[in-house]
Amino acid sequence: MRNRGSMILMEKDSVALIRRYREGTAYYVFPGGGIEKDETPQTAARREAFEELGLVVKVKECVSVIHYNGVQFFFLGDIEEGVLGKGKGEEYTEENGVRGTYQPLWVKLEDLSTLDVRPKEVAEKVQRLYKDC
């Protein structure tokens, strides 16, 4: 079990997600990853957004904490600079592909409920938070 920090990043009517394909299954996750030694959940979420998405972000409030295989923290954030899809994290350079594939993309807010987004409760919360935007 490893604690994780993740980002919820919106642009217009879309949210940044990573499409994962692993062991024959496609699903979507919020960008994020394990909290390293001497990191806060906020620092880990910011670092992971840069590594996975290629985005420098400002971390705002924590909107969800999920207890599953450790503690997962989900933060709202603002994009300060960068272009989605320019991440250079180890998940993109792994040679043998044991961890599957990673594809960063924008997903329309209205489509969240039709996709296998994990964790589902965070996707539902994001839809509620931004439903009138």
Short mmCIF file of N, CA and C in Angstrom, two decimals:
data_model
loop_
_atom_site.label_atom_id
_atom_site.label_comp_id
_atom_site.label_asym_id
_atom_site.label_seq_id
_atom_site.Cartn_x
_atom_site.Cartn_y
_atom_site.Cartn_z
N MET A 1 0.84 -1.18 0.00
CA MET A 1 0.00 0.00 0.00
C MET A 1 0.89 1.24 0.00
N ARG A 2 0.49 2.19 -0.84
CA ARG A 2 1.26 3.42 -0.96
C ARG A 2 0.30 4.59 -1.07
N ASN A 3 0.53 5.62 -0.29
CA ASN A 3 -0.30 6.81 -0.38
C ASN A 3 -0.02 7.54 -1.68
N ARG A 4 -1.07 8.22 -2.21
CA ARG A 4 -0.98 8.86 -3.52
C ARG A 4 -1.52 10.28 -3.48
N GLY A 5 -0.97 11.11 -4.35
CA GLY A 5 -1.49 12.45 -4.57
C GLY A 5 -1.92 12.57 -6.02
N SER A 6 -3.13 13.09 -6.27
CA SER A 6 -3.66 13.19 -7.63
C SER A 6 -4.25 14.57 -7.88
N MET A 7 -4.31 14.94 -9.17
CA MET A 7 -4.81 16.24 -9.57
C MET A 7 -6.11 16.13 -10.35
N ILE A 8 -6.98 17.10 -10.13
CA ILE A 8 -8.19 17.28 -10.92
C ILE A 8 -8.01 18.60 -11.65
N LEU A 9 -7.81 18.52 -12.97
CA LEU A 9 -7.52 19.69 -13.79
C LEU A 9 -8.59 19.86 -14.85
N MET A 10 -9.19 21.04 -14.86
CA MET A 10 -10.25 21.34 -15.81
C MET A 10 -9.77 22.37 -16.83
N GLU A 11 -10.26 22.22 -18.05
CA GLU A 11 -10.06 23.22 -19.10
C GLU A 11 -11.36 23.29 -19.88
N LYS A 12 -12.01 24.44 -19.81
CA LYS A 12 -13.34 24.62 -20.41
C LYS A 12 -14.29 23.58 -19.83
N ASP A 13 -14.83 22.69 -20.66
CA ASP A 13 -15.79 21.69 -20.19
C ASP A 13 -15.19 20.28 -20.14
N SER A 14 -13.86 20.21 -19.98
CA SER A 14 -13.17 18.91 -19.99
C SER A 14 -12.24 18.77 -18.80
N VAL A 15 -12.00 17.53 -18.42
CA VAL A 15 -11.10 17.20 -17.31
C VAL A 15 -9.94 16.36 -17.86
N ALA A 16 -8.74 16.60 -17.33
CA ALA A 16 -7.56 15.85 -17.74
C ALA A 16 -7.57 14.48 -17.07
N LEU A 17 -7.50 13.43 -17.88
CA LEU A 17 -7.43 12.06 -17.38
C LEU A 17 -6.33 11.32 -18.12
N ILE A 18 -6.01 10.16 -17.61
CA ILE A 18 -5.07 9.27 -18.29
C ILE A 18 -5.82 7.99 -18.61
N ARG A 19 -5.82 7.66 -19.90
CA ARG A 19 -6.43 6.40 -20.34
C ARG A 19 -5.37 5.32 -20.16
N ARG A 20 -5.71 4.36 -19.33
CA ARG A 20 -4.81 3.24 -19.07
C ARG A 20 -5.31 2.02 -19.82
N TYR A 21 -4.39 1.26 -20.34
CA TYR A 21 -4.72 -0.04 -20.92
C TYR A 21 -3.75 -1.02 -20.30
N ARG A 22 -4.32 -1.95 -19.53
CA ARG A 22 -3.48 -2.88 -18.78
C ARG A 22 -4.19 -4.22 -18.67
N GLU A 23 -3.48 -5.26 -18.99
CA GLU A 23 -3.99 -6.63 -18.87
C GLU A 23 -5.34 -6.78 -19.55
N GLY A 24 -5.47 -6.21 -20.76
CA GLY A 24 -6.67 -6.37 -21.55
C GLY A 24 -7.84 -5.48 -21.16
N THR A 25 -7.62 -4.54 -20.24
CA THR A 25 -8.70 -3.68 -19.76
C THR A 25 -8.33 -2.21 -19.97
N ALA A 26 -9.29 -1.44 -20.51
CA ALA A 26 -9.11 0.01 -20.65
C ALA A 26 -9.91 0.70 -19.55
N TYR A 27 -9.29 1.67 -18.92
CA TYR A 27 -9.95 2.47 -17.90
C TYR A 27 -9.25 3.81 -17.80
N TYR A 28 -9.80 4.72 -17.03
CA TYR A 28 -9.29 6.08 -16.92
C TYR A 28 -8.99 6.41 -15.46
N VAL A 29 -7.92 7.19 -15.26
CA VAL A 29 -7.55 7.61 -13.91
C VAL A 29 -7.20 9.10 -13.93
N PHE A 30 -7.28 9.72 -12.77
CA PHE A 30 -6.82 11.08 -12.62
C PHE A 30 -5.30 11.04 -12.52
N PRO A 31 -4.60 12.03 -13.09
CA PRO A 31 -3.14 12.02 -13.02
C PRO A 31 -2.68 12.09 -11.57
N GLY A 32 -1.74 11.25 -11.25
CA GLY A 32 -1.22 11.22 -9.89
C GLY A 32 -0.35 10.01 -9.67
N GLY A 33 0.19 9.92 -8.48
CA GLY A 33 1.04 8.78 -8.18
C GLY A 33 1.50 8.80 -6.74
N GLY A 34 2.39 7.88 -6.45
CA GLY A 34 2.86 7.67 -5.09
C GLY A 34 3.57 8.85 -4.47
N ILE A 35 3.33 9.02 -3.20
CA ILE A 35 3.99 10.08 -2.43
C ILE A 35 5.36 9.56 -2.00
N GLU A 36 6.40 10.26 -2.40
CA GLU A 36 7.76 9.85 -2.07
C GLU A 36 8.16 10.36 -0.69
N LYS A 37 9.23 9.80 -0.19
CA LYS A 37 9.73 10.20 1.13
C LYS A 37 9.96 11.70 1.15
N ASP A 38 9.55 12.33 2.23
CA ASP A 38 9.69 13.77 2.45
C ASP A 38 8.81 14.62 1.53
N GLU A 39 7.80 14.03 0.89
CA GLU A 39 6.86 14.79 0.07
C GLU A 39 5.52 14.90 0.81
N THR A 40 4.83 15.98 0.56
CA THR A 40 3.45 16.11 1.02
C THR A 40 2.56 15.56 -0.09
N PRO A 41 1.30 15.27 0.20
CA PRO A 41 0.39 14.87 -0.87
C PRO A 41 0.28 15.93 -1.98
N GLN A 42 0.31 17.20 -1.60
CA GLN A 42 0.22 18.29 -2.58
C GLN A 42 1.45 18.30 -3.49
N THR A 43 2.62 18.14 -2.91
CA THR A 43 3.86 18.14 -3.70
C THR A 43 3.89 16.96 -4.66
N ALA A 44 3.44 15.80 -4.18
CA ALA A 44 3.40 14.61 -5.04
C ALA A 44 2.43 14.82 -6.20
N ALA A 45 1.27 15.39 -5.93
CA ALA A 45 0.28 15.62 -6.98
C ALA A 45 0.83 16.58 -8.04
N ARG A 46 1.51 17.61 -7.60
CA ARG A 46 2.11 18.60 -8.53
C ARG A 46 3.20 17.94 -9.37
N ARG A 47 4.08 17.17 -8.73
CA ARG A 47 5.15 16.49 -9.45
C ARG A 47 4.60 15.51 -10.46
N GLU A 48 3.60 14.75 -10.06
CA GLU A 48 3.02 13.75 -10.95
C GLU A 48 2.32 14.39 -12.15
N ALA A 49 1.67 15.54 -11.95
CA ALA A 49 1.04 16.24 -13.07
C ALA A 49 2.08 16.63 -14.10
N PHE A 50 3.25 17.04 -13.64
CA PHE A 50 4.31 17.40 -14.58
C PHE A 50 4.87 16.15 -15.27
N GLU A 51 5.14 15.11 -14.49
CA GLU A 51 5.72 13.89 -15.07
C GLU A 51 4.75 13.21 -16.04
N GLU A 52 3.49 13.10 -15.66
CA GLU A 52 2.52 12.35 -16.46
C GLU A 52 1.88 13.16 -17.58
N LEU A 53 1.70 14.46 -17.35
CA LEU A 53 0.97 15.27 -18.33
C LEU A 53 1.84 16.30 -19.03
N GLY A 54 2.95 16.69 -18.40
CA GLY A 54 3.76 17.76 -18.94
C GLY A 54 3.24 19.13 -18.56
N LEU A 55 2.46 19.20 -17.47
CA LEU A 55 1.85 20.45 -17.03
C LEU A 55 2.39 20.90 -15.68
N VAL A 56 2.70 22.19 -15.58
CA VAL A 56 3.02 22.80 -14.29
C VAL A 56 1.70 23.30 -13.74
N VAL A 57 1.39 22.91 -12.52
CA VAL A 57 0.08 23.23 -11.95
C VAL A 57 0.21 23.91 -10.60
N LYS A 58 -0.82 24.66 -10.28
CA LYS A 58 -0.97 25.23 -8.94
C LYS A 58 -1.95 24.32 -8.21
N VAL A 59 -1.55 23.79 -7.08
CA VAL A 59 -2.40 22.89 -6.30
C VAL A 59 -3.30 23.73 -5.39
N LYS A 60 -4.58 23.44 -5.45
CA LYS A 60 -5.56 24.14 -4.61
C LYS A 60 -6.09 23.17 -3.55
N GLU A 61 -7.35 23.27 -3.22
CA GLU A 61 -7.87 22.48 -2.10
C GLU A 61 -8.04 21.00 -2.44
N CYS A 62 -7.99 20.21 -1.37
CA CYS A 62 -8.25 18.78 -1.46
C CYS A 62 -9.76 18.59 -1.45
N VAL A 63 -10.29 17.88 -2.46
CA VAL A 63 -11.74 17.71 -2.54
C VAL A 63 -12.19 16.28 -2.25
N SER A 64 -11.23 15.37 -2.16
CA SER A 64 -11.61 13.99 -1.85
C SER A 64 -10.42 13.23 -1.28
N VAL A 65 -10.69 12.40 -0.31
CA VAL A 65 -9.70 11.49 0.26
C VAL A 65 -10.32 10.10 0.23
N ILE A 66 -9.66 9.19 -0.45
CA ILE A 66 -10.16 7.82 -0.62
C ILE A 66 -9.19 6.87 0.07
N HIS A 67 -9.73 5.96 0.86
CA HIS A 67 -8.91 4.94 1.50
C HIS A 67 -9.04 3.65 0.70
N TYR A 68 -8.03 3.40 -0.14
CA TYR A 68 -8.00 2.19 -0.97
C TYR A 68 -6.54 1.95 -1.33
N ASN A 69 -6.00 0.83 -0.90
CA ASN A 69 -4.57 0.55 -1.10
C ASN A 69 -3.72 1.72 -0.61
N GLY A 70 -4.01 2.21 0.56
CA GLY A 70 -3.37 3.39 1.10
C GLY A 70 -4.35 4.55 1.07
N VAL A 71 -3.86 5.74 1.26
CA VAL A 71 -4.71 6.93 1.25
C VAL A 71 -4.44 7.70 -0.04
N GLN A 72 -5.51 8.03 -0.76
CA GLN A 72 -5.40 8.76 -2.02
C GLN A 72 -6.02 10.14 -1.83
N PHE A 73 -5.23 11.18 -2.13
CA PHE A 73 -5.67 12.56 -2.00
C PHE A 73 -5.91 13.13 -3.40
N PHE A 74 -7.05 13.80 -3.59
CA PHE A 74 -7.41 14.40 -4.88
C PHE A 74 -7.56 15.90 -4.71
N PHE A 75 -6.74 16.65 -5.44
CA PHE A 75 -6.68 18.10 -5.33
C PHE A 75 -7.19 18.76 -6.59
N LEU A 76 -7.93 19.85 -6.43
CA LEU A 76 -8.25 20.71 -7.56
C LEU A 76 -6.98 21.48 -7.90
N GLY A 77 -6.82 21.84 -9.16
CA GLY A 77 -5.64 22.59 -9.55
C GLY A 77 -5.88 23.46 -10.76
N ASP A 78 -4.99 24.40 -10.94
CA ASP A 78 -5.00 25.28 -12.10
C ASP A 78 -3.74 25.02 -12.91
N ILE A 79 -3.87 25.01 -14.21
CA ILE A 79 -2.72 24.84 -15.10
C ILE A 79 -2.01 26.18 -15.20
N GLU A 80 -0.71 26.18 -14.91
CA GLU A 80 0.08 27.40 -15.01
C GLU A 80 0.82 27.47 -16.34
N GLU A 81 1.30 26.31 -16.81
CA GLU A 81 1.99 26.27 -18.10
C GLU A 81 2.15 24.82 -18.55
N GLY A 82 2.45 24.68 -19.84
CA GLY A 82 2.67 23.36 -20.40
C GLY A 82 1.58 22.95 -21.38
N VAL A 83 1.81 21.82 -22.02
CA VAL A 83 0.89 21.27 -23.00
C VAL A 83 0.59 19.84 -22.61
N LEU A 84 -0.69 19.51 -22.48
CA LEU A 84 -1.09 18.16 -22.12
C LEU A 84 -0.51 17.17 -23.12
N GLY A 85 0.09 16.11 -22.60
CA GLY A 85 0.65 15.07 -23.46
C GLY A 85 2.16 15.16 -23.61
N LYS A 86 2.79 16.12 -22.95
CA LYS A 86 4.23 16.29 -23.06
C LYS A 86 4.98 15.73 -21.85
N GLY A 87 4.30 14.90 -21.05
CA GLY A 87 4.94 14.31 -19.88
C GLY A 87 6.06 13.36 -20.27
N LYS A 88 7.04 13.27 -19.39
CA LYS A 88 8.19 12.41 -19.65
C LYS A 88 8.48 11.48 -18.47
N GLY A 89 7.42 11.10 -17.75
CA GLY A 89 7.58 10.22 -16.61
C GLY A 89 8.00 8.83 -17.03
N GLU A 90 8.41 8.05 -16.05
CA GLU A 90 8.91 6.69 -16.32
C GLU A 90 7.87 5.80 -16.98
N GLU A 91 6.59 6.10 -16.77
CA GLU A 91 5.55 5.28 -17.40
C GLU A 91 5.58 5.38 -18.92
N TYR A 92 6.19 6.45 -19.45
CA TYR A 92 6.28 6.62 -20.90
C TYR A 92 7.58 6.07 -21.47
N THR A 93 8.55 5.82 -20.61
CA THR A 93 9.84 5.35 -21.09
C THR A 93 10.12 3.89 -20.73
N GLU A 94 9.21 3.28 -20.01
CA GLU A 94 9.36 1.89 -19.60
C GLU A 94 9.41 0.99 -20.85
N GLU A 95 10.44 0.22 -20.95
CA GLU A 95 10.66 -0.55 -22.17
C GLU A 95 9.78 -1.79 -22.30
N ASN A 96 9.55 -2.52 -21.24
CA ASN A 96 8.84 -3.78 -21.37
C ASN A 96 7.32 -3.64 -21.22
N GLY A 97 6.81 -2.47 -20.88
CA GLY A 97 5.38 -2.23 -20.83
C GLY A 97 4.61 -3.05 -19.81
N VAL A 98 5.27 -3.47 -18.73
CA VAL A 98 4.63 -4.28 -17.70
C VAL A 98 3.44 -3.55 -17.09
N ARG A 99 3.54 -2.25 -16.97
CA ARG A 99 2.48 -1.47 -16.33
C ARG A 99 1.41 -1.02 -17.32
N GLY A 100 1.45 -1.48 -18.54
CA GLY A 100 0.45 -1.11 -19.53
C GLY A 100 0.76 0.21 -20.20
N THR A 101 -0.23 0.76 -20.89
CA THR A 101 -0.03 2.01 -21.59
C THR A 101 -0.72 3.16 -20.87
N TYR A 102 -0.23 4.36 -21.14
CA TYR A 102 -0.74 5.60 -20.55
C TYR A 102 -0.98 6.58 -21.69
N GLN A 103 -2.18 7.14 -21.74
CA GLN A 103 -2.49 8.14 -22.75
C GLN A 103 -3.21 9.31 -22.11
N PRO A 104 -2.51 10.44 -21.91
CA PRO A 104 -3.16 11.61 -21.33
C PRO A 104 -4.11 12.23 -22.35
N LEU A 105 -5.28 12.66 -21.88
CA LEU A 105 -6.26 13.26 -22.78
C LEU A 105 -7.27 14.09 -22.02
N TRP A 106 -7.98 14.94 -22.76
CA TRP A 106 -9.08 15.70 -22.20
C TRP A 106 -10.36 14.92 -22.43
N VAL A 107 -11.17 14.80 -21.40
CA VAL A 107 -12.45 14.09 -21.48
C VAL A 107 -13.54 15.09 -21.12
N LYS A 108 -14.56 15.16 -21.95
CA LYS A 108 -15.70 16.04 -21.69
C LYS A 108 -16.34 15.65 -20.36
N LEU A 109 -16.66 16.63 -19.57
CA LEU A 109 -17.29 16.42 -18.27
C LEU A 109 -18.54 15.56 -18.39
N GLU A 110 -19.33 15.80 -19.41
CA GLU A 110 -20.57 15.04 -19.61
C GLU A 110 -20.32 13.57 -19.91
N ASP A 111 -19.11 13.22 -20.35
CA ASP A 111 -18.79 11.83 -20.68
C ASP A 111 -18.26 11.01 -19.50
N LEU A 112 -17.95 11.66 -18.39
CA LEU A 112 -17.36 10.95 -17.25
C LEU A 112 -18.21 9.77 -16.80
N SER A 113 -19.51 9.93 -16.78
CA SER A 113 -20.38 8.87 -16.27
C SER A 113 -20.49 7.68 -17.22
N THR A 114 -20.04 7.84 -18.46
CA THR A 114 -20.12 6.74 -19.44
C THR A 114 -18.82 5.95 -19.52
N LEU A 115 -17.79 6.40 -18.81
CA LEU A 115 -16.47 5.77 -18.88
C LEU A 115 -16.14 5.07 -17.57
N ASP A 116 -15.23 4.13 -17.63
CA ASP A 116 -14.72 3.46 -16.43
C ASP A 116 -13.62 4.33 -15.84
N VAL A 117 -14.03 5.34 -15.06
CA VAL A 117 -13.09 6.24 -14.41
C VAL A 117 -12.90 5.75 -12.98
N ARG A 118 -11.64 5.63 -12.58
CA ARG A 118 -11.33 5.13 -11.24
C ARG A 118 -10.57 6.18 -10.44
N PRO A 119 -10.98 6.44 -9.22
CA PRO A 119 -12.16 5.92 -8.55
C PRO A 119 -13.43 6.65 -9.01
N LYS A 120 -14.48 5.87 -9.14
CA LYS A 120 -15.76 6.36 -9.64
C LYS A 120 -16.32 7.49 -8.78
N GLU A 121 -16.17 7.37 -7.46
CA GLU A 121 -16.74 8.39 -6.58
C GLU A 121 -16.10 9.76 -6.79
N VAL A 122 -14.84 9.80 -7.21
CA VAL A 122 -14.19 11.08 -7.48
C VAL A 122 -14.71 11.64 -8.81
N ALA A 123 -14.89 10.79 -9.81
CA ALA A 123 -15.47 11.24 -11.09
C ALA A 123 -16.86 11.82 -10.86
N GLU A 124 -17.66 11.18 -10.04
CA GLU A 124 -19.01 11.68 -9.74
C GLU A 124 -18.95 13.03 -9.03
N LYS A 125 -18.00 13.16 -8.11
CA LYS A 125 -17.84 14.42 -7.38
C LYS A 125 -17.42 15.54 -8.33
N VAL A 126 -16.52 15.24 -9.25
CA VAL A 126 -16.08 16.24 -10.23
C VAL A 126 -17.27 16.69 -11.08
N GLN A 127 -18.10 15.77 -11.50
CA GLN A 127 -19.29 16.13 -12.28
C GLN A 127 -20.21 17.05 -11.48
N ARG A 128 -20.38 16.78 -10.20
CA ARG A 128 -21.23 17.62 -9.35
C ARG A 128 -20.62 19.01 -9.17
N LEU A 129 -19.32 19.05 -8.96
CA LEU A 129 -18.63 20.33 -8.73
C LEU A 129 -18.71 21.26 -9.93
N TYR A 130 -18.64 20.69 -11.12
CA TYR A 130 -18.54 21.50 -12.33
C TYR A 130 -19.79 21.45 -13.21
N LYS A 131 -20.89 20.91 -12.73
CA LYS A 131 -22.06 20.73 -13.56
C LYS A 131 -22.62 22.01 -14.15
N ASP A 132 -22.45 23.13 -13.49
CA ASP A 132 -23.01 24.38 -13.98
C ASP A 132 -21.98 25.28 -14.67
N CYS A 133 -20.79 24.75 -14.88
CA CYS A 133 -19.72 25.56 -15.52
C CYS A 133 -19.80 25.48 -17.02
#
